[in-house]
Amino acid sequence: MSEGLVEGEGFAVDASVVKADANRARGVPGTEVIDWRQGDGPSRAVQEYLSALEEANPAPSDDVESATPPKRISLTDPAARYTAAPGGPAFFAYSTNYLIDLHAGIIVDVEATPAHRTQEVESTKTMVDRVEQRFALKPKRLVGDTAYGTGAMLAWMVQEKGIDPHVPVWQRPPRNDGTFPNSDFHWIERSDEYRCAAGHALRKERRPFKAQRSHITRAGTIIYRSSQTDCASCSMKDQCCPNTPMRKIARSVHEEAREEARAIANTPAYKRSRRERKKVEMLFAHLKRILKLDRLRLRGPSGAHDEFLLAATAQNLRRMAKWLVPVSQQAVTAPT
Ligand code: SF4
């Protein structure tokens, strides 16, 4: 930071999967009841896994039962996640998550997580908060791929942290049956409703309820419905909702943050951010091809953390050496 390699203006986040030191043959179905006390007792990796479970679920509850078990659990390193790679057999893995400063590509934080998209994305919050506390650095913009563009994540960036999301908004694939897309419906903030092409309202409530309802679904959306009577006599029904008596639109409770991200996506700064995102991808390519970290040597979350942190430190030292050579030598040793 004192040499000007870290500016704190723009950060990028991404994750890369690294194989765990756990043979896939030593995996059992996630639904199996496992007695971890076998042999000489649980290993350090198993103890870490059991303590994390206990911390997340201090007492048996409905949540434990309803939680979806992983497809397979490794008896060697149960915190590693069984993950599928395109074109190859599934394996147990962790993810290394990098938060980098875009100026010189310095890694400002690292977090090890099981190789699972939700946990990778959630680690962004940990890293951004930690960098803010440790170095008093909070970026103006955060660059990431579509995985980081969920409504909840965008709302965290925009509303909680005041960071511009330079992230593609995650959205459902558009309708492919030729009917009106949701974007054809006009949102009217003041009356909390959509208007369709025929000028009719789609509302979340069509009759008053005694007790107030939030109408928020489990997926974090509010459903807006047209009136069955309006649709029955509408000449555009076949292009709008041919198979249902009314048209429905699911609006995310984080729609404001999503709209802000969509507006940013039309700016020249966003195009620059998309190009700069390659810096974090290049670091992962370097990690695997040059540093050869394609399989962990240590087990458990703390083993993964130590290896990822050391590798990132090595990458930062290398980057610093390249950037901080005397000016006279820069022509022959240009920073990459
Ligand atoms: S079918 Fe219903 S929602 Fe669709 S345009 Fe006609 S009135 Fe509006």
Short mmCIF file of C-alpha atoms and ligand atoms in Angstrom, two decimals:
data_model
loop_
_atom_site.label_atom_id
_atom_site.label_comp_id
_atom_site.label_asym_id
_atom_site.label_seq_id
_atom_site.Cartn_x
_atom_site.Cartn_y
_atom_site.Cartn_z
CA MET A 1 0.00 0.00 0.00
CA SER A 2 2.81 2.45 0.85
CA GLU A 3 4.38 1.84 -2.58
CA GLY A 4 1.10 2.64 -4.33
CA LEU A 5 0.36 -0.89 -5.56
CA VAL A 6 -3.00 -0.94 -3.80
CA GLU A 7 -5.34 1.96 -4.53
CA GLY A 8 -8.54 0.66 -2.94
CA GLU A 9 -10.70 2.08 -5.75
CA GLY A 10 -11.78 -1.16 -7.44
CA PHE A 11 -11.72 -4.74 -6.19
CA ALA A 12 -12.46 -7.97 -8.06
CA VAL A 13 -13.60 -11.23 -6.55
CA ASP A 14 -13.52 -14.78 -7.89
CA ALA A 15 -13.09 -18.39 -6.79
CA SER A 16 -11.18 -21.37 -8.12
CA VAL A 17 -11.65 -25.04 -7.27
CA VAL A 18 -8.65 -27.03 -6.00
CA LYS A 19 -8.76 -30.80 -5.39
CA ALA A 20 -8.66 -31.86 -1.74
CA ASP A 21 -6.26 -34.52 -0.47
CA ALA A 22 -9.15 -36.97 -0.34
CA ASN A 23 -9.60 -39.98 -2.57
CA ARG A 24 -13.05 -40.15 -4.15
CA ALA A 25 -13.16 -43.89 -3.31
CA ARG A 26 -13.15 -42.94 0.41
CA GLY A 27 -16.48 -41.15 0.02
CA VAL A 28 -19.85 -42.35 1.30
CA PRO A 29 -23.39 -41.17 0.44
CA GLY A 30 -24.27 -37.93 2.24
CA THR A 31 -27.36 -39.56 3.75
CA GLU A 32 -25.31 -42.31 5.48
CA VAL A 33 -24.96 -42.22 9.28
CA ILE A 34 -21.22 -42.19 9.96
CA ASP A 35 -19.56 -43.20 13.22
CA TRP A 36 -16.60 -40.79 13.32
CA ARG A 37 -15.16 -42.46 16.47
CA GLN A 38 -13.83 -45.48 14.55
CA GLY A 39 -10.14 -46.47 14.75
CA ASP A 40 -7.93 -44.10 16.73
CA GLY A 41 -10.70 -41.51 16.92
CA PRO A 42 -11.41 -38.59 14.62
CA SER A 43 -8.51 -37.01 12.74
CA ARG A 44 -7.85 -33.25 12.88
CA ALA A 45 -9.75 -32.76 9.58
CA VAL A 46 -12.75 -34.66 10.99
CA GLN A 47 -12.63 -32.75 14.27
CA GLU A 48 -12.67 -29.45 12.36
CA TYR A 49 -15.66 -30.65 10.36
CA LEU A 50 -17.58 -31.73 13.48
CA SER A 51 -16.85 -28.49 15.35
CA ALA A 52 -18.03 -26.43 12.34
CA LEU A 53 -21.25 -28.48 12.24
CA GLU A 54 -21.79 -27.94 15.95
CA GLU A 55 -21.17 -24.21 15.61
CA ALA A 56 -23.64 -23.93 12.73
CA ASN A 57 -26.27 -26.08 14.46
CA PRO A 58 -25.76 -25.95 18.24
CA ALA A 59 -28.88 -28.03 18.88
CA PRO A 60 -30.90 -30.39 16.72
CA SER A 61 -33.65 -28.45 14.98
CA ASP A 62 -36.01 -28.66 12.04
CA ASP A 63 -33.37 -26.90 9.95
CA VAL A 64 -30.94 -29.78 10.37
CA GLU A 65 -33.48 -32.22 9.07
CA SER A 66 -34.61 -30.04 6.21
CA ALA A 67 -31.06 -29.16 5.09
CA THR A 68 -30.13 -30.96 1.88
CA PRO A 69 -27.29 -33.40 2.62
CA PRO A 70 -24.31 -33.34 0.27
CA LYS A 71 -24.28 -36.06 -2.38
CA ARG A 72 -21.15 -37.68 -0.91
CA ILE A 73 -19.03 -37.12 2.18
CA SER A 74 -15.31 -37.87 2.33
CA LEU A 75 -14.28 -39.96 5.32
CA THR A 76 -10.79 -38.45 5.01
CA ASP A 77 -11.71 -34.76 4.75
CA PRO A 78 -15.47 -34.34 5.32
CA ALA A 79 -15.47 -30.54 4.95
CA ALA A 80 -14.33 -30.87 1.32
CA ARG A 81 -17.21 -30.70 -1.14
CA TYR A 82 -17.92 -33.38 -3.74
CA THR A 83 -18.02 -31.43 -6.96
CA ALA A 84 -18.45 -32.20 -10.63
CA ALA A 85 -15.93 -30.92 -13.17
CA PRO A 86 -16.98 -30.62 -16.80
CA GLY A 87 -15.87 -33.65 -18.77
CA GLY A 88 -14.37 -35.57 -15.84
CA PRO A 89 -15.33 -37.60 -12.78
CA ALA A 90 -16.48 -35.73 -9.64
CA PHE A 91 -13.92 -35.16 -6.85
CA PHE A 92 -13.65 -33.68 -3.35
CA ALA A 93 -12.47 -30.09 -3.37
CA TYR A 94 -12.09 -26.74 -1.67
CA SER A 95 -12.26 -23.33 -3.31
CA THR A 96 -9.75 -20.57 -2.94
CA ASN A 97 -11.50 -17.19 -2.99
CA TYR A 98 -9.47 -14.12 -3.95
CA LEU A 99 -10.28 -10.48 -3.39
CA ILE A 100 -7.84 -8.40 -5.44
CA ASP A 101 -7.15 -4.72 -5.87
CA LEU A 102 -7.47 -3.98 -9.58
CA HIS A 103 -4.66 -1.42 -9.83
CA ALA A 104 -1.71 -3.85 -9.73
CA GLY A 105 -3.56 -7.12 -9.17
CA ILE A 106 -2.44 -7.46 -5.54
CA ILE A 107 -4.45 -10.04 -3.57
CA VAL A 108 -5.86 -8.18 -0.56
CA ASP A 109 -7.64 -11.16 1.02
CA VAL A 110 -8.03 -14.93 0.65
CA GLU A 111 -10.67 -17.25 2.03
CA ALA A 112 -10.88 -21.04 1.82
CA THR A 113 -14.39 -22.50 1.43
CA PRO A 114 -15.80 -25.88 0.41
CA ALA A 115 -16.20 -25.94 -3.38
CA HIS A 116 -19.79 -24.74 -3.31
CA ARG A 117 -21.09 -21.66 -5.16
CA THR A 118 -23.17 -20.27 -2.28
CA GLN A 119 -20.27 -20.50 0.18
CA GLU A 120 -17.88 -18.96 -2.35
CA VAL A 121 -20.21 -15.99 -2.89
CA GLU A 122 -20.83 -15.56 0.86
CA SER A 123 -17.07 -15.43 1.49
CA THR A 124 -17.02 -12.10 -0.40
CA LYS A 125 -18.73 -10.45 2.56
CA THR A 126 -16.16 -11.87 4.99
CA MET A 127 -13.26 -10.67 2.84
CA VAL A 128 -14.62 -7.18 2.09
CA ASP A 129 -15.42 -6.60 5.78
CA ARG A 130 -12.04 -7.95 6.88
CA VAL A 131 -10.12 -5.72 4.46
CA GLU A 132 -12.13 -2.73 5.65
CA GLN A 133 -11.29 -3.51 9.28
CA ARG A 134 -7.63 -4.40 8.71
CA PHE A 135 -6.58 -1.79 6.18
CA ALA A 136 -9.40 0.80 6.28
CA LEU A 137 -9.99 0.04 2.59
CA LYS A 138 -13.43 -0.12 1.04
CA PRO A 139 -13.68 -0.18 -2.77
CA LYS A 140 -15.97 2.11 -4.78
CA ARG A 141 -16.70 -0.77 -7.17
CA LEU A 142 -16.62 -4.54 -6.89
CA VAL A 143 -16.17 -6.63 -10.02
CA GLY A 144 -17.36 -10.23 -10.24
CA ASP A 145 -19.06 -12.74 -12.52
CA THR A 146 -22.76 -13.64 -12.66
CA ALA A 147 -22.52 -15.89 -9.58
CA TYR A 148 -22.08 -12.71 -7.51
CA GLY A 149 -25.12 -11.06 -9.18
CA THR A 150 -27.88 -12.56 -7.04
CA GLY A 151 -30.42 -10.09 -5.62
CA ALA A 152 -29.25 -10.61 -2.04
CA MET A 153 -25.61 -10.07 -2.93
CA LEU A 154 -26.34 -6.94 -4.96
CA ALA A 155 -28.46 -5.55 -2.11
CA TRP A 156 -25.57 -6.18 0.30
CA MET A 157 -23.17 -4.28 -1.98
CA VAL A 158 -25.48 -1.36 -2.77
CA GLN A 159 -27.55 -0.85 0.36
CA GLU A 160 -25.33 -2.17 3.12
CA LYS A 161 -21.84 -1.31 1.90
CA GLY A 162 -22.42 1.52 -0.62
CA ILE A 163 -20.27 -0.28 -3.23
CA ASP A 164 -21.09 -0.09 -6.97
CA PRO A 165 -21.74 -3.64 -8.23
CA HIS A 166 -19.86 -4.14 -11.51
CA VAL A 167 -21.46 -7.55 -11.76
CA PRO A 168 -23.89 -9.03 -14.32
CA VAL A 169 -27.34 -9.36 -12.76
CA TRP A 170 -28.34 -13.00 -12.27
CA GLN A 171 -31.72 -13.60 -13.87
CA ARG A 172 -33.88 -16.44 -15.01
CA PRO A 173 -33.61 -17.38 -18.69
CA PRO A 174 -36.11 -15.31 -20.72
CA ARG A 175 -39.38 -16.87 -21.91
CA ASN A 176 -38.89 -18.77 -25.15
CA ASP A 177 -42.55 -19.40 -26.01
CA GLY A 178 -43.04 -16.09 -27.84
CA THR A 179 -45.16 -14.52 -25.06
CA PHE A 180 -44.50 -11.01 -23.72
CA PRO A 181 -41.29 -10.90 -21.66
CA ASN A 182 -41.49 -9.41 -18.15
CA SER A 183 -39.57 -6.37 -19.40
CA ASP A 184 -42.68 -5.38 -21.42
CA PHE A 185 -44.49 -4.68 -18.14
CA HIS A 186 -44.04 -1.18 -16.76
CA TRP A 187 -43.22 -0.83 -13.05
CA ILE A 188 -44.95 2.04 -11.20
CA GLU A 189 -43.24 2.64 -7.89
CA ARG A 190 -45.75 5.00 -6.31
CA SER A 191 -48.71 2.64 -6.69
CA ASP A 192 -46.65 -0.54 -6.18
CA GLU A 193 -47.88 -2.23 -9.33
CA TYR A 194 -47.00 -3.23 -12.88
CA ARG A 195 -48.95 -2.06 -15.94
CA CYS A 196 -49.39 -4.39 -18.88
CA ALA A 197 -49.54 -3.54 -22.61
CA ALA A 198 -53.33 -3.18 -22.31
CA GLY A 199 -52.91 -0.62 -19.51
CA HIS A 200 -54.21 -2.87 -16.72
CA ALA A 201 -52.64 -3.24 -13.29
CA LEU A 202 -50.81 -6.29 -11.89
CA ARG A 203 -50.96 -6.10 -8.09
CA LYS A 204 -49.72 -8.15 -5.17
CA GLU A 205 -53.12 -7.85 -3.43
CA ARG A 206 -56.51 -7.91 -5.08
CA ARG A 207 -58.55 -7.81 -1.87
CA PRO A 208 -57.90 -6.42 1.61
CA PHE A 209 -56.62 -8.89 4.24
CA LYS A 210 -57.47 -8.59 7.93
CA ALA A 211 -53.88 -9.17 8.99
CA GLN A 212 -51.15 -7.47 6.98
CA ARG A 213 -49.17 -9.84 4.75
CA SER A 214 -45.65 -9.43 3.42
CA HIS A 215 -46.38 -11.58 0.32
CA ILE A 216 -42.69 -12.50 0.20
CA THR A 217 -42.12 -16.01 -1.13
CA ARG A 218 -39.35 -18.39 -0.02
CA ALA A 219 -37.43 -17.38 -3.13
CA GLY A 220 -37.42 -13.75 -1.94
CA THR A 221 -39.94 -12.52 -4.50
CA ILE A 222 -43.36 -10.88 -4.44
CA ILE A 223 -45.89 -12.14 -6.99
CA TYR A 224 -47.86 -9.50 -8.89
CA ARG A 225 -51.02 -10.77 -10.62
CA SER A 226 -53.28 -9.30 -13.29
CA SER A 227 -57.06 -9.48 -12.90
CA GLN A 228 -58.66 -12.59 -14.32
CA THR A 229 -61.57 -10.46 -15.57
CA ASP A 230 -59.27 -8.05 -17.45
CA CYS A 231 -57.39 -10.92 -19.10
CA ALA A 232 -60.52 -12.87 -20.10
CA SER A 233 -61.63 -10.04 -22.41
CA CYS A 234 -58.16 -8.98 -23.59
CA SER A 235 -57.30 -9.26 -27.30
CA MET A 236 -53.60 -9.89 -26.42
CA LYS A 237 -54.21 -12.86 -24.11
CA ASP A 238 -52.65 -15.37 -26.53
CA GLN A 239 -49.40 -13.35 -26.58
CA CYS A 240 -49.44 -12.76 -22.84
CA CYS A 241 -50.72 -15.72 -20.82
CA PRO A 242 -52.22 -18.30 -23.21
CA ASN A 243 -52.19 -21.17 -20.68
CA THR A 244 -53.20 -19.41 -17.46
CA PRO A 245 -56.22 -17.27 -16.52
CA MET A 246 -53.99 -14.34 -15.54
CA ARG A 247 -50.42 -13.08 -15.93
CA LYS A 248 -48.02 -13.27 -12.98
CA ILE A 249 -44.72 -11.48 -12.47
CA ALA A 250 -42.32 -12.41 -9.67
CA ARG A 251 -40.51 -9.26 -8.46
CA SER A 252 -37.38 -9.69 -6.34
CA VAL A 253 -37.42 -7.96 -2.96
CA HIS A 254 -33.97 -6.73 -4.02
CA GLU A 255 -35.20 -5.31 -7.31
CA GLU A 256 -33.89 -1.79 -6.57
CA ALA A 257 -30.34 -3.07 -6.19
CA ARG A 258 -30.78 -5.20 -9.32
CA GLU A 259 -31.91 -2.13 -11.26
CA GLU A 260 -28.92 -0.16 -10.04
CA ALA A 261 -26.61 -2.96 -11.23
CA ARG A 262 -28.37 -3.01 -14.62
CA ALA A 263 -27.88 0.76 -14.96
CA ILE A 264 -24.15 0.41 -14.14
CA ALA A 265 -23.88 -2.32 -16.79
CA ASN A 266 -24.57 0.31 -19.49
CA THR A 267 -21.67 2.56 -18.52
CA PRO A 268 -18.14 2.71 -20.04
CA ALA A 269 -16.72 2.12 -16.53
CA TYR A 270 -18.47 -1.26 -16.47
CA LYS A 271 -16.87 -2.26 -19.81
CA ARG A 272 -13.47 -1.40 -18.34
CA SER A 273 -14.30 -3.49 -15.25
CA ARG A 274 -15.13 -6.51 -17.44
CA ARG A 275 -11.68 -6.28 -19.03
CA GLU A 276 -10.00 -5.81 -15.64
CA ARG A 277 -11.70 -8.92 -14.24
CA LYS A 278 -9.21 -10.98 -16.26
CA LYS A 279 -6.57 -10.02 -13.66
CA VAL A 280 -8.10 -12.31 -11.07
CA GLU A 281 -8.56 -15.12 -13.61
CA MET A 282 -4.88 -14.77 -14.57
CA LEU A 283 -3.89 -15.20 -10.92
CA PHE A 284 -5.76 -18.52 -10.75
CA ALA A 285 -4.16 -19.68 -14.01
CA HIS A 286 -0.76 -18.79 -12.54
CA LEU A 287 -1.62 -20.53 -9.26
CA LYS A 288 -2.29 -23.80 -11.03
CA ARG A 289 0.11 -23.75 -13.99
CA ILE A 290 3.19 -22.13 -12.44
CA LEU A 291 2.79 -22.73 -8.69
CA LYS A 292 1.21 -26.14 -9.48
CA LEU A 293 -1.41 -25.83 -6.74
CA ASP A 294 -3.91 -28.15 -8.38
CA ARG A 295 -4.20 -30.46 -5.37
CA LEU A 296 -3.95 -29.68 -1.67
CA ARG A 297 -1.36 -31.38 0.55
CA LEU A 298 -3.03 -30.49 3.86
CA ARG A 299 -6.49 -31.57 5.00
CA GLY A 300 -9.38 -29.79 6.69
CA PRO A 301 -10.51 -26.16 6.31
CA SER A 302 -7.47 -24.91 8.24
CA GLY A 303 -5.11 -26.90 5.98
CA ALA A 304 -6.80 -25.45 2.89
CA HIS A 305 -6.65 -21.98 4.44
CA ASP A 306 -2.92 -22.24 5.18
CA GLU A 307 -2.03 -23.47 1.69
CA PHE A 308 -4.20 -20.90 -0.08
CA LEU A 309 -2.83 -18.08 2.07
CA LEU A 310 0.79 -19.09 1.46
CA ALA A 311 0.23 -19.42 -2.28
CA ALA A 312 -1.44 -15.99 -2.43
CA THR A 313 1.44 -14.49 -0.43
CA ALA A 314 3.92 -15.97 -2.93
CA GLN A 315 1.91 -14.48 -5.80
CA ASN A 316 1.88 -11.06 -4.14
CA LEU A 317 5.64 -11.15 -3.51
CA ARG A 318 6.21 -12.03 -7.15
CA ARG A 319 3.95 -9.21 -8.30
CA MET A 320 5.68 -6.74 -5.97
CA ALA A 321 9.11 -7.75 -7.26
CA LYS A 322 7.94 -7.07 -10.80
CA TRP A 323 6.36 -3.71 -10.00
CA LEU A 324 9.03 -2.36 -7.73
CA VAL A 325 12.11 -2.84 -9.94
CA PRO A 326 14.06 0.41 -10.49
CA VAL A 327 12.69 2.60 -13.30
CA SER A 328 15.85 2.06 -15.37
CA GLN A 329 15.11 -1.67 -15.58
CA GLN A 330 11.41 -1.40 -16.28
CA ALA A 331 11.90 -1.41 -20.07
CA VAL A 332 13.31 -4.93 -19.90
CA THR A 333 11.17 -6.16 -16.99
CA ALA A 334 7.73 -4.77 -17.66
CA PRO A 335 5.04 -5.48 -15.06
CA THR A 336 2.54 -8.14 -16.10
S1 SF4 B 1 -53.76 -10.70 -21.01
FE1 SF4 B 1 -54.10 -9.62 -19.09
S2 SF4 B 1 -52.10 -8.99 -18.40
FE2 SF4 B 1 -51.90 -9.60 -20.52
S3 SF4 B 1 -52.06 -7.70 -21.67
FE3 SF4 B 1 -54.11 -8.58 -21.54
S4 SF4 B 1 -55.03 -7.71 -19.72
FE4 SF4 B 1 -52.87 -7.31 -19.61
#
